[in-house]
Short mmCIF file of C-alpha atoms in Angstrom, two decimals:
data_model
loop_
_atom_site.label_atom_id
_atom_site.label_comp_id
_atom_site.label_asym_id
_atom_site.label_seq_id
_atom_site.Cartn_x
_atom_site.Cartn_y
_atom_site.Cartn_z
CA UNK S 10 -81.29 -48.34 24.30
CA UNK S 11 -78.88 -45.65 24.06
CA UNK S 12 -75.39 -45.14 23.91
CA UNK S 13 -74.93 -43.74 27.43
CA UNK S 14 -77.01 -46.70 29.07
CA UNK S 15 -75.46 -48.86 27.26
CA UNK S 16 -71.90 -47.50 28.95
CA UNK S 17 -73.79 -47.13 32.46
CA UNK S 18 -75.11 -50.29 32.32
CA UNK S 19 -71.24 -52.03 31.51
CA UNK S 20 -70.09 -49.88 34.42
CA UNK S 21 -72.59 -51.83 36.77
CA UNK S 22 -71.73 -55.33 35.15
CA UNK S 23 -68.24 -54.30 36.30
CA UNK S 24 -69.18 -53.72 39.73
CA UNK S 25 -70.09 -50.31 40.11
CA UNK S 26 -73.93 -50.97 40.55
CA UNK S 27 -73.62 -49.60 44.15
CA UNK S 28 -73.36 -46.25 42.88
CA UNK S 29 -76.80 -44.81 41.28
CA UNK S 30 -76.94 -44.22 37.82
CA UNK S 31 -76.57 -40.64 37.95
CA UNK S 32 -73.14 -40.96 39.21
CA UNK S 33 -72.34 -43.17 36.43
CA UNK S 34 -73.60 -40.69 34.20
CA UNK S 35 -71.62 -38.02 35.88
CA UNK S 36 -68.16 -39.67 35.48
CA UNK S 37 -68.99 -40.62 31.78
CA UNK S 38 -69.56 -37.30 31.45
CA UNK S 39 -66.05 -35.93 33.01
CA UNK S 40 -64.26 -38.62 30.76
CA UNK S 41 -66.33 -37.79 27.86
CA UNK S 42 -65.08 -34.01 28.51
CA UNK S 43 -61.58 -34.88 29.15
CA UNK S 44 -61.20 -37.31 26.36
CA UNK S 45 -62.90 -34.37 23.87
CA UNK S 46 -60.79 -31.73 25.26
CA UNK S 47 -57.59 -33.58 25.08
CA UNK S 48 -56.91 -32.86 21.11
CA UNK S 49 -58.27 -30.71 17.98
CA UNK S 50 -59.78 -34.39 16.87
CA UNK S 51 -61.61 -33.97 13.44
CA UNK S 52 -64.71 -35.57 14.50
CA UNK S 53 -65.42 -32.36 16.24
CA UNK S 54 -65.06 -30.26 12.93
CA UNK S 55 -68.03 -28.39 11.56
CA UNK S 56 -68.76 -26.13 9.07
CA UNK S 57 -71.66 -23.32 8.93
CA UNK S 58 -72.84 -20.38 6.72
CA UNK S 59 -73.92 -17.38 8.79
CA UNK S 60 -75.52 -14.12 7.48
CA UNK S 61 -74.77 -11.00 9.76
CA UNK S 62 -77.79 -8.76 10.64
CA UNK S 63 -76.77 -5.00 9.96
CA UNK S 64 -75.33 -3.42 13.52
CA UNK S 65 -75.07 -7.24 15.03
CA UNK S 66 -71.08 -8.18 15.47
CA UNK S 67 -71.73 -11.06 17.52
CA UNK S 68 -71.53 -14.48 15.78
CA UNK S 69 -73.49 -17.40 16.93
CA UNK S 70 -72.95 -20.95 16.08
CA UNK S 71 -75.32 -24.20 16.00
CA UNK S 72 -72.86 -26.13 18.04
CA UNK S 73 -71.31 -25.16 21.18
CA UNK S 74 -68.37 -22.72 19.41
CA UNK S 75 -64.99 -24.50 21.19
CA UNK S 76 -61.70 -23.11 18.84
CA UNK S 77 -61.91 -21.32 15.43
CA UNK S 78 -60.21 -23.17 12.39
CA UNK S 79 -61.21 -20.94 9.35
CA UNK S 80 -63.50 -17.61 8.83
CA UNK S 81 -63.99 -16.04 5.50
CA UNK S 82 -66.24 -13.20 4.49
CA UNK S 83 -68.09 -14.81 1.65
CA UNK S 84 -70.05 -11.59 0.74
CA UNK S 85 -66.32 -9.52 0.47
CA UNK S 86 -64.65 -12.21 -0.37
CA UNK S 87 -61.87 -11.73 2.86
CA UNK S 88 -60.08 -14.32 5.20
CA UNK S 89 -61.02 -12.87 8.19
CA UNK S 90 -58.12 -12.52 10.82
CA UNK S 91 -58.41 -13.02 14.42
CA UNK S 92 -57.22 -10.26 16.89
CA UNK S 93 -56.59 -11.01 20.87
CA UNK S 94 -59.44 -8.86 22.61
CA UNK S 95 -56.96 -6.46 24.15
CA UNK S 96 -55.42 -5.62 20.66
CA UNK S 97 -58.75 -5.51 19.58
CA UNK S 98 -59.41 -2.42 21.99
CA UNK S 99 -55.62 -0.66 21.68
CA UNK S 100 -55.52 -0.60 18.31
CA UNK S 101 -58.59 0.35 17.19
CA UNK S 102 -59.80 3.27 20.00
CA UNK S 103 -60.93 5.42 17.24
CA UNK S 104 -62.73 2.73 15.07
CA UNK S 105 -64.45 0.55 18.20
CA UNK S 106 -67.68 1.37 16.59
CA UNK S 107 -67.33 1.72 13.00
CA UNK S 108 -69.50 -0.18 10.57
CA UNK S 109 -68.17 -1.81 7.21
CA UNK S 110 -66.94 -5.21 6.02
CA UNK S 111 -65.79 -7.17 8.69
CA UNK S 112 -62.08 -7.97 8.20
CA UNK S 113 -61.11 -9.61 11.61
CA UNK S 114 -62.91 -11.86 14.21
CA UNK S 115 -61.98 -11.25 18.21
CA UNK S 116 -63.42 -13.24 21.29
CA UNK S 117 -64.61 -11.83 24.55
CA UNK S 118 -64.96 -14.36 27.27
CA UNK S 119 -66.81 -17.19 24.95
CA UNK S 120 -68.59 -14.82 22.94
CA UNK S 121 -67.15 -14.26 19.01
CA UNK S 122 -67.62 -10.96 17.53
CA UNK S 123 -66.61 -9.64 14.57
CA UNK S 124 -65.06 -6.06 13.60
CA UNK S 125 -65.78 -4.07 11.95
CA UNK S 126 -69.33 -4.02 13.00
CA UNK S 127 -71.36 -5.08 9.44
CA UNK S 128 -72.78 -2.25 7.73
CA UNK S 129 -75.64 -4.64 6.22
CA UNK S 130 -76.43 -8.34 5.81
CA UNK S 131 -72.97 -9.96 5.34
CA UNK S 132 -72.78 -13.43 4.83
CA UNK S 133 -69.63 -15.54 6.25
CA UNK S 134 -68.65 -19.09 6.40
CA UNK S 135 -66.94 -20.63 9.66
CA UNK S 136 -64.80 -24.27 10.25
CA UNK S 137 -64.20 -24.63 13.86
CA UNK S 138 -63.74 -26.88 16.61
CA UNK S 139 -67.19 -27.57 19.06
CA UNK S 140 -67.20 -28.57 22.15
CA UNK S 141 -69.31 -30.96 24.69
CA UNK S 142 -71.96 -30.56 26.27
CA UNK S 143 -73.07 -31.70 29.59
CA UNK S 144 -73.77 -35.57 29.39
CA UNK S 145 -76.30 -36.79 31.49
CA UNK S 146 -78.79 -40.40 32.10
CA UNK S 147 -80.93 -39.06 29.79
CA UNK S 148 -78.73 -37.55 26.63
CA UNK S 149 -79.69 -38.71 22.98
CA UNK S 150 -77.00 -40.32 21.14
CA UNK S 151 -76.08 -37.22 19.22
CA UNK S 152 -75.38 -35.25 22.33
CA UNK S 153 -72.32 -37.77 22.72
CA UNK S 154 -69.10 -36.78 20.48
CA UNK S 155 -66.92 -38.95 20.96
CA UNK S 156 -66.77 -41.91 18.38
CA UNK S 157 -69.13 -44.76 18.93
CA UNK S 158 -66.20 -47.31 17.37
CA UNK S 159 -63.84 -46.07 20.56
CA UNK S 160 -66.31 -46.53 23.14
CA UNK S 161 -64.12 -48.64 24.75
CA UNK S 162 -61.88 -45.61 25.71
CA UNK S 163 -64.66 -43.70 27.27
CA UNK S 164 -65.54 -46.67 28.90
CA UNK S 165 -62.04 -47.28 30.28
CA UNK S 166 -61.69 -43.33 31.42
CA UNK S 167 -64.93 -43.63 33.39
CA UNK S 168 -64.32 -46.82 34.79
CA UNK S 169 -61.03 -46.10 36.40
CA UNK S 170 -62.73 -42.51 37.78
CA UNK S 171 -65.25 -45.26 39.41
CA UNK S 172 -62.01 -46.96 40.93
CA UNK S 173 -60.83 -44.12 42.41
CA UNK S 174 -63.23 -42.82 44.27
CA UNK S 175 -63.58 -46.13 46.02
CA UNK S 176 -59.81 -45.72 46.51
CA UNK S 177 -59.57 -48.82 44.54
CA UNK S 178 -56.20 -49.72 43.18
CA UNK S 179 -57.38 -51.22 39.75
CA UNK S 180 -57.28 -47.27 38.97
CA UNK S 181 -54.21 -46.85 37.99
CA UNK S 182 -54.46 -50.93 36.07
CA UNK S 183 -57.49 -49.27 34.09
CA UNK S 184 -55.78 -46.01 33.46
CA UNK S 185 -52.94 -47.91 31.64
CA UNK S 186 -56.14 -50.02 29.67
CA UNK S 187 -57.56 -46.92 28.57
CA UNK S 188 -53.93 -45.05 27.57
CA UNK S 189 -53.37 -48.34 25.14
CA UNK S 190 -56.67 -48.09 23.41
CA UNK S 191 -56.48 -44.21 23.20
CA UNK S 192 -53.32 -44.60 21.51
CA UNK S 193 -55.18 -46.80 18.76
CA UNK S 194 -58.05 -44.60 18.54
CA UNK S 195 -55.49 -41.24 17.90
CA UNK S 196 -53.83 -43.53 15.00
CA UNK S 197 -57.45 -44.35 13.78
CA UNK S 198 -58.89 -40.89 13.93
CA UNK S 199 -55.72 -38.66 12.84
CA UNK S 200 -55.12 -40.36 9.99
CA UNK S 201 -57.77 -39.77 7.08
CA UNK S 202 -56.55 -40.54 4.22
CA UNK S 203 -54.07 -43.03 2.41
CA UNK S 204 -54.28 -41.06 -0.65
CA UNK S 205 -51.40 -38.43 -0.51
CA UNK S 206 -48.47 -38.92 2.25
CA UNK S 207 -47.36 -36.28 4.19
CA UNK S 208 -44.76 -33.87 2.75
CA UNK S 209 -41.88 -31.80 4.70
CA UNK S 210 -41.40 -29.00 2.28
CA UNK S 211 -37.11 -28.23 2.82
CA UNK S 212 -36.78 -24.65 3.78
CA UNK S 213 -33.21 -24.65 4.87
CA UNK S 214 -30.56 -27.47 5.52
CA UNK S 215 -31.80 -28.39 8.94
CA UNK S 216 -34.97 -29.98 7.20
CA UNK S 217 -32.79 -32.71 5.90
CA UNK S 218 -32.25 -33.93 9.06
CA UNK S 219 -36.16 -35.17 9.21
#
């Protein structure tokens, strides 16, 4: 059995087997978004090499591409720097189409791109942030990002999206349950290692005051 009938089928044994399982499914889902969204957690980290095709400046990722943490050109050896699209265009009019070593990464929409435009096969390395997917009845394990240890939380956020549609008061009772155990899963899940504290590096009086 999988994760997400496993959650469905707690949902019922709390009550909500008058609503089909689809509709269990689809308010896992919008707390499984909403609980993902929420931070930069680290469990949705990844890491992939990409090699550029000559002429291609779009970059595509294995994962659903949510927020860029790091992009280097491996092949140049360059941190790539990111550029808002409409600097993008302003400052480089006369260079929109030029071909070279990429130096700078730039979204449109959802779609990454790189500039300049690679002259040949470049290969790159990227850190970022994914995102979810749509959850549904049906979704393998693996499709589900948040951590299996905190299903509770997810459980909690659905369950008191159940409550109020039915206009049910325990809503706002399993809100609170599900702020509590959040608050124990951020503590678990921000906190990595035990190995080196945190530092404040003093860069002028004020610092002291920390």
């Amino acid at each position: 059995m999988g994760r997400i009938d496993t959650l469905i089928d707690t949902m019922e044994d709390y009550g909500f087997d008058d609503l089909s399982r689809s509709t269990l499914a689809r308010l896992i889902d919008d707390a499984h978004k909403e609980l993902c969204l929420r931070e930069a957690w680290p469990f949705l980290e990844k890491e992939q090499s990409l090699t550029q095709s000559s002429n291609d400046n779009t970059v595509s990722t294995t994962y659903a591409l949510g927020k860029v943490l790091a992009f280097v050109n491996t092949s140049d050896k360059i941190v790539l720097e990111p550029l808002r699209t409409d600097a993008q265009l302003k400052d480089f009019l006369y260079d929109l189409d030029v071909t070279g070593s990429p130096t700078h990464y730039y979204f449109i929409g959802e779609q990454l791109y790189l500039w300049p435009t690679p002259s040949a096969s470049t290969s790159s390395r990227i850190r970022y942030l994914t995102q979810p997917t749509t959850l549904t009845e049906s979704s393998p394990n693996e499709n589900i990002l948040w951590p299996e240890r905190h299903d509770s939380v997810l459980l909690y956020s659905a369950l008191s999206k159940g409550y109020y549609i039915n206009d049910d008061p325990q809503g706002a009772a399993m809100q609170q349950v599900m702020d509590a155990r959040l608050q124990v899963a951020r503590d678990d899940l921000w906190m990595r290692q035990y190995d080196l504290p945190d530092r404040i590096v003093v860069l002028d009086d004020n610092d002291f005051l920390f």
